[in-house]
Tab-separated table of C-alpha atoms in Angstrom:
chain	number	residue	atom	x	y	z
Y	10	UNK	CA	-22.584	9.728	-14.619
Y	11	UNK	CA	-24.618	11.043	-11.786
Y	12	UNK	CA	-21.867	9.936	-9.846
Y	13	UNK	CA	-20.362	13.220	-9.936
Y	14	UNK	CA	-23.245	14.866	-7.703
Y	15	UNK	CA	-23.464	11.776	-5.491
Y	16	UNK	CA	-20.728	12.773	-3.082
Y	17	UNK	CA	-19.128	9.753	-3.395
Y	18	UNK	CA	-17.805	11.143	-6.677
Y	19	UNK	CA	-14.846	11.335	-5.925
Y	20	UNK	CA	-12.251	8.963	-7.424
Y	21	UNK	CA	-10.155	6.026	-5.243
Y	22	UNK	CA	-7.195	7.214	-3.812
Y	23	UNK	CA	-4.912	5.045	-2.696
Y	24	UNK	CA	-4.321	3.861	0.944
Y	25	UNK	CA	-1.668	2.507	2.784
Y	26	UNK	CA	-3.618	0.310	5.724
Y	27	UNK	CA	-1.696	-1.166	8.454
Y	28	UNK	CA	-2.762	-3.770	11.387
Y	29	UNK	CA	-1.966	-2.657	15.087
Y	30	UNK	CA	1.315	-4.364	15.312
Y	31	UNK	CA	2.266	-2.739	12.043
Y	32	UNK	CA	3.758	-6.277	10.998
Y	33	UNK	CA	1.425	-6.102	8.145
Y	34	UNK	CA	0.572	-3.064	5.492
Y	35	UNK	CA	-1.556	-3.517	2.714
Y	36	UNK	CA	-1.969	-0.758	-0.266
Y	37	UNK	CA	-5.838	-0.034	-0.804
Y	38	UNK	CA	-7.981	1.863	-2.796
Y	39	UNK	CA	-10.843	3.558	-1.784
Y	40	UNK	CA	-13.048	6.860	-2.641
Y	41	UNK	CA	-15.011	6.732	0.344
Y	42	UNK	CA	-14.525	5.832	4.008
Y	43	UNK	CA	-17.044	3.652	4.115
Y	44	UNK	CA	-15.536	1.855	1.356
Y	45	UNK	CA	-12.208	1.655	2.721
Y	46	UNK	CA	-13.524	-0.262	6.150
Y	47	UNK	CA	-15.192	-2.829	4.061
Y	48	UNK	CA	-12.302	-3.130	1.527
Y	49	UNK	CA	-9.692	-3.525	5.040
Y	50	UNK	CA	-11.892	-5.516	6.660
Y	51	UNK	CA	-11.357	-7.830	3.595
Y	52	UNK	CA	-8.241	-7.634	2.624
Y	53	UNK	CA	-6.701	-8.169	6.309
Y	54	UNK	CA	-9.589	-10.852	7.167
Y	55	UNK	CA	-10.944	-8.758	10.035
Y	56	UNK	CA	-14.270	-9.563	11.651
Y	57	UNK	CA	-14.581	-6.106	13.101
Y	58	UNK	CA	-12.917	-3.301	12.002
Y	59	UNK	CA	-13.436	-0.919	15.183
Y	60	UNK	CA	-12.115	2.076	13.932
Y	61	UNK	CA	-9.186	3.505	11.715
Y	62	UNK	CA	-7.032	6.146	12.888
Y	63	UNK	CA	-4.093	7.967	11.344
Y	64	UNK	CA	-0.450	5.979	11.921
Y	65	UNK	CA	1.897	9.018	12.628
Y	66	UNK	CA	-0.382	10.285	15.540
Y	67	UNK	CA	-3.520	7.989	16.028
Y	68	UNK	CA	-5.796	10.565	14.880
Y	69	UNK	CA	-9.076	8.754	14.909
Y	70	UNK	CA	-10.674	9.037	11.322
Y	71	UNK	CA	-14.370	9.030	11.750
Y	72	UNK	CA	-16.009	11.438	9.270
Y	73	UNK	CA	-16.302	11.005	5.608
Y	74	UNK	CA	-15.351	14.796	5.412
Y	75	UNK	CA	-12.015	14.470	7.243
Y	76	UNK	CA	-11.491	10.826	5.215
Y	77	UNK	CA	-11.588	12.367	1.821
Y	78	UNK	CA	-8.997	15.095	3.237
Y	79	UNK	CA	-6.369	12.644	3.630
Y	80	UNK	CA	-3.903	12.759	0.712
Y	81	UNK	CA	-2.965	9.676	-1.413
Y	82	UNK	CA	-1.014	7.145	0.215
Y	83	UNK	CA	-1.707	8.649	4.100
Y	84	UNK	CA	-1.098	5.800	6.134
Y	85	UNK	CA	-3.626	4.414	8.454
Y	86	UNK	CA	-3.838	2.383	11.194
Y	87	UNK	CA	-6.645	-0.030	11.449
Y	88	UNK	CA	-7.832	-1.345	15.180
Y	89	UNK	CA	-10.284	-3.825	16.110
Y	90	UNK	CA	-12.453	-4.143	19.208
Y	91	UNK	CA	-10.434	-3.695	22.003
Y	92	UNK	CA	-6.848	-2.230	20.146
Y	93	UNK	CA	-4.880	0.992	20.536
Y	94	UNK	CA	-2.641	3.244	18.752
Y	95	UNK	CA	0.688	3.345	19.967
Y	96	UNK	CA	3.357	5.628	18.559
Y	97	UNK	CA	6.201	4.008	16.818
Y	98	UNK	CA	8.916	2.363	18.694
Y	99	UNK	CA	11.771	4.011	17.035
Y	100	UNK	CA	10.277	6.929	15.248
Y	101	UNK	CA	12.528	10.330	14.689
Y	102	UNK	CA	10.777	13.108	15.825
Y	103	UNK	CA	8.796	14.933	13.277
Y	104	UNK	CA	10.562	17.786	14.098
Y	105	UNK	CA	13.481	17.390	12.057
Y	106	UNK	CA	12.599	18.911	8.848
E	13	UNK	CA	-14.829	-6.158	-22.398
E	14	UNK	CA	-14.863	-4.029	-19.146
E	15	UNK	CA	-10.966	-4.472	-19.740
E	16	UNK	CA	-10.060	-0.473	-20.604
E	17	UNK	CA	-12.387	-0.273	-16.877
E	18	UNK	CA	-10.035	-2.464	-15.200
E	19	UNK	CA	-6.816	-0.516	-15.695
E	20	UNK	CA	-4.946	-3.500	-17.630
E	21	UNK	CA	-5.464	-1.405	-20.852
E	22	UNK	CA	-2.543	0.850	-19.784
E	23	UNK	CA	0.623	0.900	-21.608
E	24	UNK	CA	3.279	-0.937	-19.346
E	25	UNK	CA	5.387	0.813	-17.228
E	26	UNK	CA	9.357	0.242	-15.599
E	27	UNK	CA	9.247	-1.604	-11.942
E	28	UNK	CA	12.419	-2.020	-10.290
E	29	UNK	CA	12.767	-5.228	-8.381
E	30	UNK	CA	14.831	-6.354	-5.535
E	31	UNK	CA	14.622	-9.924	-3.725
E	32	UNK	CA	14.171	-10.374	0.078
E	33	UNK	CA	17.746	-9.348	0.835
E	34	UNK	CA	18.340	-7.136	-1.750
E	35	UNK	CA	21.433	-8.583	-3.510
E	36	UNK	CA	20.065	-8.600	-6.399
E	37	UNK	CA	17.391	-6.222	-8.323
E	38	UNK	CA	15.911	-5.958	-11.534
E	39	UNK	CA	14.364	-3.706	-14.180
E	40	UNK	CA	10.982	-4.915	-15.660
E	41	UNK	CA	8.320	-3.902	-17.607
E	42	UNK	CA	4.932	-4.446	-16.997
E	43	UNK	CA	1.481	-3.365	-17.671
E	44	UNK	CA	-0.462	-5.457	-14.959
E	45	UNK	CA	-0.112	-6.627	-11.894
E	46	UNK	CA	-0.182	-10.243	-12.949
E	47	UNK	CA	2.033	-9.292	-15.543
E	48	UNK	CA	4.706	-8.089	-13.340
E	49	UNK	CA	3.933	-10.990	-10.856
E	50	UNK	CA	5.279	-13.648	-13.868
E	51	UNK	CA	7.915	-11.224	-15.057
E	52	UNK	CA	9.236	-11.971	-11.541
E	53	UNK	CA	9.114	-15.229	-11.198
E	54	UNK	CA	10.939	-15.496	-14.943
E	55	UNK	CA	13.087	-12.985	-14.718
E	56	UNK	CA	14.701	-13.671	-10.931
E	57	UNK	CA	13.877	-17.663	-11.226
E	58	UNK	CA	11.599	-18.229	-8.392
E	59	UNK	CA	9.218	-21.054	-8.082
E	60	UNK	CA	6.248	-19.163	-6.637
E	61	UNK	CA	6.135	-15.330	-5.805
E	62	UNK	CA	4.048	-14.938	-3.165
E	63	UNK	CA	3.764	-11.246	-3.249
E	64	UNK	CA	4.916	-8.172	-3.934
E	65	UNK	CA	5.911	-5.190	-1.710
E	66	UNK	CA	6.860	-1.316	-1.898
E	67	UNK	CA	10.780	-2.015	-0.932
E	68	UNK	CA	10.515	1.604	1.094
E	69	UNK	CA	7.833	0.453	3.844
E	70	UNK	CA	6.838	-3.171	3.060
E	71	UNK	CA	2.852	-2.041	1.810
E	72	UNK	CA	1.567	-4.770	-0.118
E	73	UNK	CA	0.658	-4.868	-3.039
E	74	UNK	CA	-2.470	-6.738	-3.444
E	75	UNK	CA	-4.646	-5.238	-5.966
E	76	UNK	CA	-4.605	-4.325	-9.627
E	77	UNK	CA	-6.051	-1.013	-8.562
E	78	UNK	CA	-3.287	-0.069	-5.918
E	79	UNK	CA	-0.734	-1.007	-8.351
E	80	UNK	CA	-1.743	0.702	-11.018
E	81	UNK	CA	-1.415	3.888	-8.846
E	82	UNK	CA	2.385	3.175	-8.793
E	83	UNK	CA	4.765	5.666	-10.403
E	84	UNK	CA	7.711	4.832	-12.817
E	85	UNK	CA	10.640	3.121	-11.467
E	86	UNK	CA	9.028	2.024	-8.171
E	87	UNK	CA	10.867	-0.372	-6.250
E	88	UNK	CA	8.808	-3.425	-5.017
E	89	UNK	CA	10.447	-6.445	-3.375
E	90	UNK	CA	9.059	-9.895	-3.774
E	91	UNK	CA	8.924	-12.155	-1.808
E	92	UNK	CA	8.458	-15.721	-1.640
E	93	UNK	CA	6.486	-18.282	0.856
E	94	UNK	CA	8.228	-17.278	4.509
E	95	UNK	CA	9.917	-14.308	3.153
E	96	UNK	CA	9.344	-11.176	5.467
E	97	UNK	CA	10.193	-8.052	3.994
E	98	UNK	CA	12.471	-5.693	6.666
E	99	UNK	CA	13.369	-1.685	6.078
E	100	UNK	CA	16.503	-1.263	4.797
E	101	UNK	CA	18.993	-1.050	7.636
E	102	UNK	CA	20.480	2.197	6.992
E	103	UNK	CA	17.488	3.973	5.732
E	104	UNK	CA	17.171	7.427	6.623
E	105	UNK	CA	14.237	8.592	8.227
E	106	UNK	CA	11.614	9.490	6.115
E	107	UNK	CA	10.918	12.789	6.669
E	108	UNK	CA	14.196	13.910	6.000
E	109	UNK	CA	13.970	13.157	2.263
């Protein structure tokens, strides 16, 4: 129960994790960034996960403060050595709300 | 015994189920992943279920964790060996909801 001073406190959220090509998306929970790496590394049988950035804009996630922002069910993108965000092919724009 | 740790001990909950094409789709109780999985395969007469998906972006759904994050009513897809699962062809865009 010391959990709850330990930073890492904070309960799994849920994840949405997809691989560059988006032709696969996997639902994951994590509480901690460091977590969710390890747990998509897994789950997607990565070697190397290089990096995960946000899927609507590539917004590299690299902090644990900006991770436990994110709200439940953000979609990520997860790249490997070498791989790049690219917007989606047929996306509307955003601005249509 | 770490059972009411695992999330199994909820109560279960209405899933709504479609097959790869969506003719057909199915409400179903269940309480557990695994539960759900052989609900499937029972209720819709496949031979092996091979996984389940969110119907509204394809996110699998892997782990008893993720699913028990679900809400009510969610729509899944399964699908079996081969199966791919593709967006609805005339879904709107999601941020318009």
């Amino acid at each position: 129960t010391q959990k709850l001073l330990s930073g890492r406190a904070s309960r799994p959220k849920p994840f949405r994790v997809t691989n560059v090509d988006r032709s696969v998306k996997k639902g994951i929970m994590a509480d901690a960034l460091e977590d969710l790496m390890n747990k998509v590394g897994d789950s997607m049988s990565l070697d190397c996960v290089s990096a995960l950035v946000l899927d609507e804009d590539g917004t590299g996630v690299d902090t644990e403060e900006f991770f436990q922002t994110l709200p439940e069910n953000a979609v990520l993108m997860v790249l490997e050595k070498g791989q790049k965000w690219r917007p989606h092919p047929n996306s509307p724009p955003r601005d249509q709300l």
